[in-house]
Amino acid sequence: MDKFVIEGPTPLQGTIPISGSKNAALPLMAAAILGDSPTTITNIPKLRDIYTFNNVIRVTGCRVEFNEDEGILTIDPKNLNHYEAPYELVRKMRASFYMLGALLGKYGEAKVSLPGGCAWGPRPVDLHLDGMRAMGANIELEEGYVIANAPKELEGGTFTLEPSSVGATVNLVLAAVLRAKEFTIKNAAKEPDVVLLCEKLAEMGADIEGIGTRTLTIRKVDSLQGISARNASDRIETGTFMIAAAMHPQSNITLTNVDVDDLGHFPETFRKIGAEMNINGDSIHIKAPDHITPTSIKTKVYPGFPTDLQAQWATMMTQANGESKVTDTIYDDRFSYVPELVRLGADIDVKKNTAHISGKTKLKGASVMSTDLRASVSLVLAGMVAEGETDVLRIYHLDRGYEDLEEKLTNVGANITRAEQKE
Ligand code: EPZ
């Protein structure tokens, strides 16, 4: 098991290329098995979650080829003959649950493990299952697996998501495009990952109305064809590096290969902290402010402030001059990073789903523990401005969602090395 050893404080100066998005790639990969011919997807990052999903798809009999150097993935569903996603793989990555919609949609049957627990509390899939029942599918739970069956054509109907859910929207769209006479999803998610999925399914031949809105109406078609598609760049990685750049007064970086339109309201909120930000085509230049302005945020569904950036934001607010609050309205209990930041000297108090942050505090290096993907990257951000050595333990969480993190940060001046973590 590895850890990061970080010496701080260090300013960040130079250019960071943004990688392809994990959360946009996974739905596209599931959609590929709906085609009657191969699909090729470019801009795919070398991440553990991508490798895991490649194996989940291979279990069904699909041929999966991943040219890691080029970031090109080809999925050929011709020999798909096994409609199962086993617990051993699904427990490693929740989004493997997208196989339920894809297999049910294409073959009318699926046996998919329920995803296990998560570091920050319950993440139910009731909306996925209730939505498929509303579509007309037969859904049973047996020994930790979902057993789904559906005749060639489902009547369809209307299903309202409450709350709006990225995963449930993806799964219901995948299940409906080849199977539902007419199915309407109300309060659908419109995160860029969902919009890209619907756009690419339409290119494959699907009939989807209302793409990009909160009401999606899907009418089945008889078949879909494989396509070549470009995966989106990672908007959460982009936000993470924008925040990293603002945390040290001498930092000055340019992010390239950015899909600026996918950032929603984030740039607007980011401007409030006082950083200089120039957007030019697919690149963003950030010059840190001398003093960070305390800025409270409340996470929301897209285009609001993403929950996947709240830990990084709270970390930055420890370096702001004054009080601020970070409230998560998507997940009540996504603050497992706070005790670790307090170990570095931060002054944060969590009440219900709000972190109350008092800054500016001088952070001092120490050993800290990763708990999940976004929590662990916030500890790396803190380590880069803390005095002395910070050891971020269990970084396998990071390898799930950040490609070449230590290389990218080292190239802009950070002092970060990967080392074996002795237990
Ligand atoms: C996606 O998770 C992302 N994962 C998450 O990013 C992200 O935090 C989340 O959307 C919210 O933006 C991927 O794209 C692979 P949801 P998902 O269903 O689909 C409740 C990361 O760091 N809900 O939109 O699982 C749920 O509990 C990951 O990359 C139900 O109640 O999130 C939550 O409160 C972490 N019942 C809310 O909806 C359901 O059946 C939103 O969850 C489904 C969801």
PDB file of N, CA and C in Angstrom, residues 271-311:
ATOM      1  N   ARG A 271     -14.530  32.927  -8.382  1.00  0.00           N
ATOM      2  CA  ARG A 271     -14.065  34.318  -8.515  1.00  0.00           C
ATOM      3  C   ARG A 271     -14.176  35.069  -7.176  1.00  0.00           C
ATOM      4  N   LYS A 272     -15.154  34.695  -6.358  1.00  0.00           N
ATOM      5  CA  LYS A 272     -15.433  35.430  -5.117  1.00  0.00           C
ATOM      6  C   LYS A 272     -14.278  35.347  -4.112  1.00  0.00           C
ATOM      7  N   ILE A 273     -13.391  34.362  -4.262  1.00  0.00           N
ATOM      8  CA  ILE A 273     -12.316  34.248  -3.270  1.00  0.00           C
ATOM      9  C   ILE A 273     -11.193  35.239  -3.544  1.00  0.00           C
ATOM     10  N   GLY A 274     -11.269  35.911  -4.746  1.00  0.00           N
ATOM     11  CA  GLY A 274     -10.278  36.955  -5.026  1.00  0.00           C
ATOM     12  C   GLY A 274      -9.154  36.529  -5.946  1.00  0.00           C
ATOM     13  N   ALA A 275      -9.192  35.287  -6.425  1.00  0.00           N
ATOM     14  CA  ALA A 275      -8.139  34.840  -7.349  1.00  0.00           C
ATOM     15  C   ALA A 275      -8.337  35.480  -8.719  1.00  0.00           C
ATOM     16  N   GLU A 276      -7.232  35.601  -9.475  1.00  0.00           N
ATOM     17  CA  GLU A 276      -7.326  36.066 -10.861  1.00  0.00           C
ATOM     18  C   GLU A 276      -7.598  34.835 -11.710  1.00  0.00           C
ATOM     19  N   MET A 277      -8.601  34.890 -12.581  1.00  0.00           N
ATOM     20  CA  MET A 277      -8.921  33.723 -13.393  1.00  0.00           C
ATOM     21  C   MET A 277      -9.204  34.174 -14.823  1.00  0.00           C
ATOM     22  N   ASN A 278      -8.454  33.606 -15.782  1.00  0.00           N
ATOM     23  CA  ASN A 278      -8.707  33.939 -17.193  1.00  0.00           C
ATOM     24  C   ASN A 278      -9.002  32.668 -17.960  1.00  0.00           C
ATOM     25  N   ILE A 279     -10.178  32.658 -18.575  1.00  0.00           N
ATOM     26  CA  ILE A 279     -10.583  31.496 -19.378  1.00  0.00           C
ATOM     27  C   ILE A 279     -10.326  31.833 -20.838  1.00  0.00           C
ATOM     28  N   ASN A 280      -9.627  30.935 -21.509  1.00  0.00           N
ATOM     29  CA  ASN A 280      -9.304  31.189 -22.921  1.00  0.00           C
ATOM     30  C   ASN A 280      -9.445  29.874 -23.691  1.00  0.00           C
ATOM     31  N   GLY A 281     -10.582  29.717 -24.360  1.00  0.00           N
ATOM     32  CA  GLY A 281     -10.836  28.468 -25.087  1.00  0.00           C
ATOM     33  C   GLY A 281     -10.892  27.298 -24.102  1.00  0.00           C
ATOM     34  N   ASP A 282     -10.030  26.286 -24.301  1.00  0.00           N
ATOM     35  CA  ASP A 282     -10.081  25.129 -23.381  1.00  0.00           C
ATOM     36  C   ASP A 282      -8.982  25.214 -22.330  1.00  0.00           C
ATOM     37  N   SER A 283      -8.534  26.456 -22.015  1.00  0.00           N
ATOM     38  CA  SER A 283      -7.572  26.570 -20.909  1.00  0.00           C
ATOM     39  C   SER A 283      -7.988  27.652 -19.925  1.00  0.00           C
ATOM     40  N   ILE A 284      -7.597  27.446 -18.665  1.00  0.00           N
ATOM     41  CA  ILE A 284      -7.911  28.394 -17.594  1.00  0.00           C
ATOM     42  C   ILE A 284      -6.607  28.777 -16.893  1.00  0.00           C
ATOM     43  N   HIS A 285      -6.366  30.090 -16.780  1.00  0.00           N
ATOM     44  CA  HIS A 285      -5.171  30.552 -16.065  1.00  0.00           C
ATOM     45  C   HIS A 285      -5.591  31.079 -14.703  1.00  0.00           C
ATOM     46  N   ILE A 286      -4.903  30.612 -13.654  1.00  0.00           N
ATOM     47  CA  ILE A 286      -5.227  31.016 -12.284  1.00  0.00           C
ATOM     48  C   ILE A 286      -4.011  31.662 -11.628  1.00  0.00           C
ATOM     49  N   LYS A 287      -4.198  32.856 -11.064  1.00  0.00           N
ATOM     50  CA  LYS A 287      -3.137  33.483 -10.251  1.00  0.00           C
ATOM     51  C   LYS A 287      -3.725  33.661  -8.856  1.00  0.00           C
ATOM     52  N   ALA A 288      -3.027  33.119  -7.866  1.00  0.00           N
ATOM     53  CA  ALA A 288      -3.576  33.113  -6.508  1.00  0.00           C
ATOM     54  C   ALA A 288      -3.727  34.533  -5.962  1.00  0.00           C
ATOM     55  N   PRO A 289      -4.685  34.766  -5.085  1.00  0.00           N
ATOM     56  CA  PRO A 289      -4.826  36.068  -4.426  1.00  0.00           C
ATOM     57  C   PRO A 289      -3.801  36.182  -3.292  1.00  0.00           C
ATOM     58  N   ASP A 290      -3.445  37.404  -2.902  1.00  0.00           N
ATOM     59  CA  ASP A 290      -2.559  37.557  -1.740  1.00  0.00           C
ATOM     60  C   ASP A 290      -3.288  37.059  -0.493  1.00  0.00           C
ATOM     61  N   HIS A 291      -4.590  37.389  -0.424  1.00  0.00           N
ATOM     62  CA  HIS A 291      -5.403  36.935   0.714  1.00  0.00           C
ATOM     63  C   HIS A 291      -6.701  36.321   0.177  1.00  0.00           C
ATOM     64  N   ILE A 292      -7.046  35.139   0.679  1.00  0.00           N
ATOM     65  CA  ILE A 292      -8.269  34.466   0.213  1.00  0.00           C
ATOM     66  C   ILE A 292      -9.474  35.053   0.948  1.00  0.00           C
ATOM     67  N   THR A 293     -10.501  35.429   0.199  1.00  0.00           N
ATOM     68  CA  THR A 293     -11.734  35.967   0.806  1.00  0.00           C
ATOM     69  C   THR A 293     -12.601  34.806   1.290  1.00  0.00           C
ATOM     70  N   PRO A 294     -12.990  34.783   2.577  1.00  0.00           N
ATOM     71  CA  PRO A 294     -13.842  33.687   3.063  1.00  0.00           C
ATOM     72  C   PRO A 294     -15.142  33.645   2.266  1.00  0.00           C
ATOM     73  N   THR A 295     -15.478  32.472   1.733  1.00  0.00           N
ATOM     74  CA  THR A 295     -16.663  32.345   0.869  1.00  0.00           C
ATOM     75  C   THR A 295     -17.388  31.044   1.209  1.00  0.00           C
ATOM     76  N   SER A 296     -18.585  31.185   1.733  1.00  0.00           N
ATOM     77  CA  SER A 296     -19.369  29.997   2.108  1.00  0.00           C
ATOM     78  C   SER A 296     -20.039  29.406   0.873  1.00  0.00           C
ATOM     79  N   ILE A 297     -20.185  28.082   0.868  1.00  0.00           N
ATOM     80  CA  ILE A 297     -20.888  27.435  -0.242  1.00  0.00           C
ATOM     81  C   ILE A 297     -21.905  26.426   0.298  1.00  0.00           C
ATOM     82  N   LYS A 298     -22.876  26.109  -0.603  1.00  0.00           N
ATOM     83  CA  LYS A 298     -23.870  25.067  -0.320  1.00  0.00           C
ATOM     84  C   LYS A 298     -23.889  24.184  -1.556  1.00  0.00           C
ATOM     85  N   THR A 299     -23.656  22.910  -1.392  1.00  0.00           N
ATOM     86  CA  THR A 299     -23.628  22.046  -2.579  1.00  0.00           C
ATOM     87  C   THR A 299     -25.045  21.857  -3.112  1.00  0.00           C
ATOM     88  N   LYS A 300     -25.113  21.687  -4.443  1.00  0.00           N
ATOM     89  CA  LYS A 300     -26.423  21.479  -5.090  1.00  0.00           C
ATOM     90  C   LYS A 300     -26.229  20.555  -6.282  1.00  0.00           C
ATOM     91  N   VAL A 301     -27.330  20.109  -6.875  1.00  0.00           N
ATOM     92  CA  VAL A 301     -27.207  19.359  -8.124  1.00  0.00           C
ATOM     93  C   VAL A 301     -26.755  20.333  -9.211  1.00  0.00           C
ATOM     94  N   TYR A 302     -26.230  19.781 -10.304  1.00  0.00           N
ATOM     95  CA  TYR A 302     -25.698  20.606 -11.401  1.00  0.00           C
ATOM     96  C   TYR A 302     -26.776  21.566 -11.928  1.00  0.00           C
ATOM     97  N   PRO A 303     -26.434  22.807 -12.253  1.00  0.00           N
ATOM     98  CA  PRO A 303     -25.119  23.443 -12.331  1.00  0.00           C
ATOM     99  C   PRO A 303     -24.653  24.067 -11.022  1.00  0.00           C
ATOM    100  N   GLY A 304     -25.266  23.700  -9.887  1.00  0.00           N
ATOM    101  CA  GLY A 304     -24.858  24.265  -8.601  1.00  0.00           C
ATOM    102  C   GLY A 304     -23.494  23.731  -8.172  1.00  0.00           C
ATOM    103  N   PHE A 305     -23.066  24.096  -6.958  1.00  0.00           N
ATOM    104  CA  PHE A 305     -21.735  23.724  -6.466  1.00  0.00           C
ATOM    105  C   PHE A 305     -21.666  22.222  -6.257  1.00  0.00           C
ATOM    106  N   PRO A 306     -20.708  21.529  -6.935  1.00  0.00           N
ATOM    107  CA  PRO A 306     -20.669  20.062  -6.839  1.00  0.00           C
ATOM    108  C   PRO A 306     -20.220  19.533  -5.479  1.00  0.00           C
ATOM    109  N   THR A 307     -20.925  18.535  -4.959  1.00  0.00           N
ATOM    110  CA  THR A 307     -20.529  17.928  -3.691  1.00  0.00           C
ATOM    111  C   THR A 307     -19.109  17.359  -3.776  1.00  0.00           C
ATOM    112  N   ASP A 308     -18.659  16.970  -4.996  1.00  0.00           N
ATOM    113  CA  ASP A 308     -17.327  16.384  -5.163  1.00  0.00           C
ATOM    114  C   ASP A 308     -16.206  17.409  -5.038  1.00  0.00           C
ATOM    115  N   LEU A 309     -16.556  18.684  -4.817  1.00  0.00           N
ATOM    116  CA  LEU A 309     -15.538  19.728  -4.606  1.00  0.00           C
ATOM    117  C   LEU A 309     -15.650  20.367  -3.221  1.00  0.00           C
ATOM    118  N   GLN A 310     -16.584  19.890  -2.375  1.00  0.00           N
ATOM    119  CA  GLN A 310     -16.772  20.586  -1.086  1.00  0.00           C
ATOM    120  C   GLN A 310     -15.616  20.380  -0.135  1.00  0.00           C
ATOM    121  N   ALA A 311     -14.997  19.173  -0.149  1.00  0.00           N
ATOM    122  CA  ALA A 311     -13.853  18.925   0.747  1.00  0.00           C
ATOM    123  C   ALA A 311     -12.671  19.816   0.365  1.00  0.00           C
TER     124      ALA A 311
END
